[in-house]
Amino acid sequence: MFQLFINNLKTNLQKPLPGEDAQFEMAHVKREKLSDILFDYKSYRQSAVLILLYPNEKNQTSILLIERMTYNGHHSGQIALPGGKAEPTDIDLQATALREFFEETGADIIPAVIGKLTPVYIPVSKFIVQPFVAYVSQKPNFSASADEVNELIEWEIDQLLNPDIIKETTIEPTPGLKLKTPYFDVQGKMLWGATAMMLNELKWVLNK
């Protein structure tokens, strides 16, 4: 069943992607669409993340998420996907996603990349993030980076597809700026922002 799921997803990823329409269902109210602004790509840094799918011990298809360490930065403590900025030694952004994935999770199996989603730009940290979708046929052994990852989170794909886990809250990303935003309730933790936007596009692709 897992391989059939992957085959169907791979087919759907070759079709036109839903893009911003899907992403902005999970965007906060003040976020601007890339298509609506004068955008200078040269001022933004390239980065990539990996959406890893695998069957867990109960044979349920799962996504690997990370909870970032608390630090003095824009994305401190957030629920995210393994990934990070491109380095000069990376041959392309897929290489960036895989390198960062291994650095952060210590996985002992090499994922097979089956496609990619629409890039997301992050104004606050000036990144353009390219999401890649990959899978492994069995759950890897993980050894999370003690410097970057507070916790690895196994999130069953059925939860992503469950509309009841979408909630709304008010955040204060900077002092005095309050924004309403939707988020995914992931095991009692708040998954919002760019990661939620990317995963909502994956949700649309799965529902094709």
PDB file of C-alpha atoms in Angstrom:
ATOM      1  CA  MET A   1       0.000   0.000   0.000  1.00  0.00           C
ATOM      2  CA  PHE A   2       2.829   2.409   0.821  1.00  0.00           C
ATOM      3  CA  GLN A   3       4.458   1.932  -2.578  1.00  0.00           C
ATOM      4  CA  LEU A   4       1.117   2.480  -4.324  1.00  0.00           C
ATOM      5  CA  PHE A   5       0.733   5.719  -2.352  1.00  0.00           C
ATOM      6  CA  ILE A   6       4.211   6.833  -3.461  1.00  0.00           C
ATOM      7  CA  ASN A   7       3.550   5.914  -7.100  1.00  0.00           C
ATOM      8  CA  ASN A   8       0.329   7.941  -7.128  1.00  0.00           C
ATOM      9  CA  LEU A   9       2.036  10.899  -5.455  1.00  0.00           C
ATOM     10  CA  LYS A  10       4.899  10.784  -7.956  1.00  0.00           C
ATOM     11  CA  THR A  11       2.376  10.903 -10.798  1.00  0.00           C
ATOM     12  CA  ASN A  12       0.551  13.868  -9.240  1.00  0.00           C
ATOM     13  CA  LEU A  13       3.810  15.760  -8.743  1.00  0.00           C
ATOM     14  CA  GLN A  14       4.402  15.666 -12.499  1.00  0.00           C
ATOM     15  CA  LYS A  15       1.156  17.554 -13.093  1.00  0.00           C
ATOM     16  CA  PRO A  16       0.827  21.350 -12.779  1.00  0.00           C
ATOM     17  CA  LEU A  17       1.243  22.274  -9.124  1.00  0.00           C
ATOM     18  CA  PRO A  18      -1.472  24.170  -7.206  1.00  0.00           C
ATOM     19  CA  GLY A  19       1.145  26.709  -6.080  1.00  0.00           C
ATOM     20  CA  GLU A  20       0.156  29.871  -4.229  1.00  0.00           C
ATOM     21  CA  ASP A  21      -3.555  29.022  -4.155  1.00  0.00           C
ATOM     22  CA  ALA A  22      -2.752  26.050  -1.922  1.00  0.00           C
ATOM     23  CA  GLN A  23       0.049  27.720   0.008  1.00  0.00           C
ATOM     24  CA  PHE A  24      -1.940  30.797   0.991  1.00  0.00           C
ATOM     25  CA  GLU A  25      -4.691  28.824   2.678  1.00  0.00           C
ATOM     26  CA  MET A  26      -2.137  28.542   5.503  1.00  0.00           C
ATOM     27  CA  ALA A  27      -0.588  32.026   5.302  1.00  0.00           C
ATOM     28  CA  HIS A  28      -1.063  34.769   7.866  1.00  0.00           C
ATOM     29  CA  VAL A  29      -3.321  37.671   6.911  1.00  0.00           C
ATOM     30  CA  LYS A  30      -0.533  40.155   6.059  1.00  0.00           C
ATOM     31  CA  ARG A  31       1.577  37.876   3.883  1.00  0.00           C
ATOM     32  CA  GLU A  32       1.995  39.084   0.291  1.00  0.00           C
ATOM     33  CA  LYS A  33       1.913  36.764  -2.688  1.00  0.00           C
ATOM     34  CA  LEU A  34       5.073  36.554  -4.722  1.00  0.00           C
ATOM     35  CA  SER A  35       3.020  37.152  -7.858  1.00  0.00           C
ATOM     36  CA  ASP A  36       1.694  40.444  -6.443  1.00  0.00           C
ATOM     37  CA  ILE A  37       4.943  42.196  -5.555  1.00  0.00           C
ATOM     38  CA  LEU A  38       8.011  43.554  -7.298  1.00  0.00           C
ATOM     39  CA  PHE A  39      10.475  40.869  -6.256  1.00  0.00           C
ATOM     40  CA  ASP A  40      14.263  41.056  -6.400  1.00  0.00           C
ATOM     41  CA  TYR A  41      15.500  37.459  -6.458  1.00  0.00           C
ATOM     42  CA  LYS A  42      19.125  38.593  -6.088  1.00  0.00           C
ATOM     43  CA  SER A  43      18.412  39.948  -2.610  1.00  0.00           C
ATOM     44  CA  TYR A  44      17.179  36.573  -1.357  1.00  0.00           C
ATOM     45  CA  ARG A  45      19.204  33.489  -0.419  1.00  0.00           C
ATOM     46  CA  GLN A  46      18.556  30.061  -1.906  1.00  0.00           C
ATOM     47  CA  SER A  47      17.614  27.199   0.399  1.00  0.00           C
ATOM     48  CA  ALA A  48      15.865  23.849   0.278  1.00  0.00           C
ATOM     49  CA  VAL A  49      13.949  21.448   2.513  1.00  0.00           C
ATOM     50  CA  LEU A  50      13.106  17.753   2.309  1.00  0.00           C
ATOM     51  CA  ILE A  51       9.637  16.305   2.875  1.00  0.00           C
ATOM     52  CA  LEU A  52      10.473  12.711   3.811  1.00  0.00           C
ATOM     53  CA  LEU A  53       7.699  10.116   3.643  1.00  0.00           C
ATOM     54  CA  TYR A  54       8.077   6.652   5.148  1.00  0.00           C
ATOM     55  CA  PRO A  55       5.988   3.871   6.743  1.00  0.00           C
ATOM     56  CA  ASN A  56       6.162   3.935  10.531  1.00  0.00           C
ATOM     57  CA  GLU A  57       6.096   0.918  12.860  1.00  0.00           C
ATOM     58  CA  LYS A  58       2.295   0.714  12.425  1.00  0.00           C
ATOM     59  CA  ASN A  59       2.758   0.810   8.625  1.00  0.00           C
ATOM     60  CA  GLN A  60       1.150   4.249   8.463  1.00  0.00           C
ATOM     61  CA  THR A  61       2.622   6.717   5.984  1.00  0.00           C
ATOM     62  CA  SER A  62       4.371   9.470   7.947  1.00  0.00           C
ATOM     63  CA  ILE A  63       6.196  12.772   7.413  1.00  0.00           C
ATOM     64  CA  LEU A  64       9.353  13.617   9.325  1.00  0.00           C
ATOM     65  CA  LEU A  65       9.270  17.025  11.012  1.00  0.00           C
ATOM     66  CA  ILE A  66      11.796  18.682  13.284  1.00  0.00           C
ATOM     67  CA  GLU A  67      11.413  21.037  16.202  1.00  0.00           C
ATOM     68  CA  ARG A  68      14.236  23.558  15.990  1.00  0.00           C
ATOM     69  CA  MET A  69      16.352  24.475  18.971  1.00  0.00           C
ATOM     70  CA  THR A  70      15.666  27.758  20.750  1.00  0.00           C
ATOM     71  CA  TYR A  71      18.097  30.416  19.568  1.00  0.00           C
ATOM     72  CA  ASN A  72      18.308  34.134  18.844  1.00  0.00           C
ATOM     73  CA  GLY A  73      16.748  34.121  15.383  1.00  0.00           C
ATOM     74  CA  HIS A  74      13.546  34.366  13.353  1.00  0.00           C
ATOM     75  CA  HIS A  75      12.754  30.629  13.306  1.00  0.00           C
ATOM     76  CA  SER A  76      13.699  29.740  16.878  1.00  0.00           C
ATOM     77  CA  GLY A  77      11.809  26.754  18.293  1.00  0.00           C
ATOM     78  CA  GLN A  78       9.573  26.344  15.248  1.00  0.00           C
ATOM     79  CA  ILE A  79       8.246  23.094  13.819  1.00  0.00           C
ATOM     80  CA  ALA A  80       9.873  22.737  10.419  1.00  0.00           C
ATOM     81  CA  LEU A  81      11.111  20.409   7.709  1.00  0.00           C
ATOM     82  CA  PRO A  82      14.755  19.336   7.588  1.00  0.00           C
ATOM     83  CA  GLY A  83      16.646  21.780   5.405  1.00  0.00           C
ATOM     84  CA  GLY A  84      18.687  24.933   5.184  1.00  0.00           C
ATOM     85  CA  LYS A  85      20.609  27.334   3.001  1.00  0.00           C
ATOM     86  CA  ALA A  86      22.538  26.362  -0.108  1.00  0.00           C
ATOM     87  CA  GLU A  87      26.310  26.108   0.172  1.00  0.00           C
ATOM     88  CA  PRO A  88      28.841  26.652  -2.655  1.00  0.00           C
ATOM     89  CA  THR A  89      29.724  22.938  -2.507  1.00  0.00           C
ATOM     90  CA  ASP A  90      26.125  21.859  -3.302  1.00  0.00           C
ATOM     91  CA  ILE A  91      25.737  20.943  -6.974  1.00  0.00           C
ATOM     92  CA  ASP A  92      22.054  21.967  -6.890  1.00  0.00           C
ATOM     93  CA  LEU A  93      19.194  22.591  -4.475  1.00  0.00           C
ATOM     94  CA  GLN A  94      18.307  18.903  -4.303  1.00  0.00           C
ATOM     95  CA  ALA A  95      21.817  18.308  -3.006  1.00  0.00           C
ATOM     96  CA  THR A  96      21.227  21.084  -0.476  1.00  0.00           C
ATOM     97  CA  ALA A  97      18.030  19.442   0.774  1.00  0.00           C
ATOM     98  CA  LEU A  98      19.663  16.021   1.133  1.00  0.00           C
ATOM     99  CA  ARG A  99      22.808  17.365   2.806  1.00  0.00           C
ATOM    100  CA  GLU A 100      20.818  19.337   5.343  1.00  0.00           C
ATOM    101  CA  PHE A 101      18.503  16.362   5.906  1.00  0.00           C
ATOM    102  CA  PHE A 102      21.403  14.101   6.843  1.00  0.00           C
ATOM    103  CA  GLU A 103      23.115  16.770   8.945  1.00  0.00           C
ATOM    104  CA  GLU A 104      19.971  17.431  10.991  1.00  0.00           C
ATOM    105  CA  THR A 105      18.481  13.928  11.292  1.00  0.00           C
ATOM    106  CA  GLY A 106      21.445  11.544  11.034  1.00  0.00           C
ATOM    107  CA  ALA A 107      19.281   9.145   8.979  1.00  0.00           C
ATOM    108  CA  ASP A 108      20.956   5.896   7.908  1.00  0.00           C
ATOM    109  CA  ILE A 109      19.013   5.454   4.629  1.00  0.00           C
ATOM    110  CA  ILE A 110      19.330   7.554   1.463  1.00  0.00           C
ATOM    111  CA  PRO A 111      15.894   8.893   0.383  1.00  0.00           C
ATOM    112  CA  ALA A 112      14.672   8.719  -3.208  1.00  0.00           C
ATOM    113  CA  VAL A 113      13.515  12.149  -4.428  1.00  0.00           C
ATOM    114  CA  ILE A 114      10.312  11.914  -6.475  1.00  0.00           C
ATOM    115  CA  GLY A 115       9.478  15.551  -7.159  1.00  0.00           C
ATOM    116  CA  LYS A 116       9.282  19.069  -5.825  1.00  0.00           C
ATOM    117  CA  LEU A 117       6.705  21.635  -4.810  1.00  0.00           C
ATOM    118  CA  THR A 118       6.402  25.368  -5.481  1.00  0.00           C
ATOM    119  CA  PRO A 119       9.168  27.521  -3.919  1.00  0.00           C
ATOM    120  CA  VAL A 120       8.171  29.683  -0.954  1.00  0.00           C
ATOM    121  CA  TYR A 121       9.764  33.015  -0.162  1.00  0.00           C
ATOM    122  CA  ILE A 122      10.298  34.062   3.454  1.00  0.00           C
ATOM    123  CA  PRO A 123      10.533  37.861   3.768  1.00  0.00           C
ATOM    124  CA  VAL A 124      11.646  37.951   7.411  1.00  0.00           C
ATOM    125  CA  SER A 125      14.791  35.871   6.825  1.00  0.00           C
ATOM    126  CA  LYS A 126      15.205  36.632   3.099  1.00  0.00           C
ATOM    127  CA  PHE A 127      15.171  33.019   1.879  1.00  0.00           C
ATOM    128  CA  ILE A 128      13.600  31.393  -1.143  1.00  0.00           C
ATOM    129  CA  VAL A 129      12.905  27.809  -0.106  1.00  0.00           C
ATOM    130  CA  GLN A 130      12.588  24.947  -2.595  1.00  0.00           C
ATOM    131  CA  PRO A 131      10.710  21.941  -1.127  1.00  0.00           C
ATOM    132  CA  PHE A 132      11.620  18.452  -2.395  1.00  0.00           C
ATOM    133  CA  VAL A 133       9.490  15.355  -1.811  1.00  0.00           C
ATOM    134  CA  ALA A 134      11.265  12.067  -1.084  1.00  0.00           C
ATOM    135  CA  TYR A 135      10.624   8.663   0.440  1.00  0.00           C
ATOM    136  CA  VAL A 136      12.242   5.604   1.957  1.00  0.00           C
ATOM    137  CA  SER A 137      10.578   2.184   2.031  1.00  0.00           C
ATOM    138  CA  GLN A 138      11.260   1.621   5.730  1.00  0.00           C
ATOM    139  CA  LYS A 139      11.702   3.880   8.714  1.00  0.00           C
ATOM    140  CA  PRO A 140      15.346   4.953   9.049  1.00  0.00           C
ATOM    141  CA  ASN A 141      17.302   5.028  12.261  1.00  0.00           C
ATOM    142  CA  PHE A 142      17.710   8.678  13.226  1.00  0.00           C
ATOM    143  CA  SER A 143      20.302  10.497  15.297  1.00  0.00           C
ATOM    144  CA  ALA A 144      19.198  14.121  15.536  1.00  0.00           C
ATOM    145  CA  SER A 145      21.735  16.939  15.552  1.00  0.00           C
ATOM    146  CA  ALA A 146      22.168  18.115  19.137  1.00  0.00           C
ATOM    147  CA  ASP A 147      23.064  21.595  17.889  1.00  0.00           C
ATOM    148  CA  GLU A 148      20.080  22.196  15.598  1.00  0.00           C
ATOM    149  CA  VAL A 149      17.224  19.856  16.499  1.00  0.00           C
ATOM    150  CA  ASN A 150      15.333  19.756  19.784  1.00  0.00           C
ATOM    151  CA  GLU A 151      13.069  16.898  18.700  1.00  0.00           C
ATOM    152  CA  LEU A 152      12.236  14.745  15.673  1.00  0.00           C
ATOM    153  CA  ILE A 153       8.481  14.450  15.125  1.00  0.00           C
ATOM    154  CA  GLU A 154       6.780  11.624  13.268  1.00  0.00           C
ATOM    155  CA  TRP A 155       3.536  12.966  11.806  1.00  0.00           C
ATOM    156  CA  GLU A 156       1.121  10.567  10.132  1.00  0.00           C
ATOM    157  CA  ILE A 157      -0.085  11.718   6.719  1.00  0.00           C
ATOM    158  CA  ASP A 158      -3.699  11.070   7.761  1.00  0.00           C
ATOM    159  CA  GLN A 159      -3.324  13.938  10.218  1.00  0.00           C
ATOM    160  CA  LEU A 160      -2.269  16.323   7.445  1.00  0.00           C
ATOM    161  CA  LEU A 161      -5.424  15.354   5.553  1.00  0.00           C
ATOM    162  CA  ASN A 162      -7.667  15.849   8.614  1.00  0.00           C
ATOM    163  CA  PRO A 163      -9.354  19.305   8.439  1.00  0.00           C
ATOM    164  CA  ASP A 164     -10.001  19.295  12.190  1.00  0.00           C
ATOM    165  CA  ILE A 165      -6.328  19.919  12.993  1.00  0.00           C
ATOM    166  CA  ILE A 166      -6.346  23.330  11.263  1.00  0.00           C
ATOM    167  CA  LYS A 167      -6.764  26.058  13.870  1.00  0.00           C
ATOM    168  CA  GLU A 168      -6.185  29.803  14.131  1.00  0.00           C
ATOM    169  CA  THR A 169      -4.258  31.951  16.558  1.00  0.00           C
ATOM    170  CA  THR A 170      -2.720  35.388  16.940  1.00  0.00           C
ATOM    171  CA  ILE A 171       1.068  35.613  16.850  1.00  0.00           C
ATOM    172  CA  GLU A 172       3.437  38.469  17.641  1.00  0.00           C
ATOM    173  CA  PRO A 173       6.493  37.878  15.392  1.00  0.00           C
ATOM    174  CA  THR A 174       7.971  41.231  16.417  1.00  0.00           C
ATOM    175  CA  PRO A 175       7.067  43.430  19.408  1.00  0.00           C
ATOM    176  CA  GLY A 176       3.876  45.355  18.690  1.00  0.00           C
ATOM    177  CA  LEU A 177       3.001  43.440  15.503  1.00  0.00           C
ATOM    178  CA  LYS A 178       0.101  41.027  15.995  1.00  0.00           C
ATOM    179  CA  LEU A 179      -1.070  38.804  13.155  1.00  0.00           C
ATOM    180  CA  LYS A 180      -3.817  36.240  12.785  1.00  0.00           C
ATOM    181  CA  THR A 181      -2.598  33.010  11.254  1.00  0.00           C
ATOM    182  CA  PRO A 182      -3.908  29.504  10.612  1.00  0.00           C
ATOM    183  CA  TYR A 183      -1.782  26.595  11.771  1.00  0.00           C
ATOM    184  CA  PHE A 184      -1.681  22.800  11.891  1.00  0.00           C
ATOM    185  CA  ASP A 185      -1.995  21.348  15.388  1.00  0.00           C
ATOM    186  CA  VAL A 186       0.785  18.741  15.368  1.00  0.00           C
ATOM    187  CA  GLN A 187       0.665  16.694  18.548  1.00  0.00           C
ATOM    188  CA  GLY A 188      -0.157  19.841  20.514  1.00  0.00           C
ATOM    189  CA  LYS A 189       2.548  21.907  18.811  1.00  0.00           C
ATOM    190  CA  MET A 190       1.892  24.769  16.386  1.00  0.00           C
ATOM    191  CA  LEU A 191       3.066  24.284  12.794  1.00  0.00           C
ATOM    192  CA  TRP A 192       2.625  27.562  10.929  1.00  0.00           C
ATOM    193  CA  GLY A 193       4.290  29.874   8.421  1.00  0.00           C
ATOM    194  CA  ALA A 194       6.269  28.697   5.411  1.00  0.00           C
ATOM    195  CA  THR A 195       6.329  25.051   6.525  1.00  0.00           C
ATOM    196  CA  ALA A 196       2.545  24.988   6.853  1.00  0.00           C
ATOM    197  CA  MET A 197       2.243  26.599   3.421  1.00  0.00           C
ATOM    198  CA  MET A 198       4.462  23.946   1.822  1.00  0.00           C
ATOM    199  CA  LEU A 199       2.654  21.073   3.489  1.00  0.00           C
ATOM    200  CA  ASN A 200      -0.733  22.479   2.495  1.00  0.00           C
ATOM    201  CA  GLU A 201       0.386  22.375  -1.135  1.00  0.00           C
ATOM    202  CA  LEU A 202       1.385  18.740  -0.601  1.00  0.00           C
ATOM    203  CA  LYS A 203      -2.104  18.173   0.828  1.00  0.00           C
ATOM    204  CA  TRP A 204      -3.666  19.578  -2.346  1.00  0.00           C
ATOM    205  CA  VAL A 205      -1.426  17.389  -4.491  1.00  0.00           C
ATOM    206  CA  LEU A 206      -2.471  14.319  -2.500  1.00  0.00           C
ATOM    207  CA  ASN A 207      -6.135  15.217  -2.949  1.00  0.00           C
ATOM    208  CA  LYS A 208      -5.928  15.449  -6.749  1.00  0.00           C
TER     209      LYS A 208
END
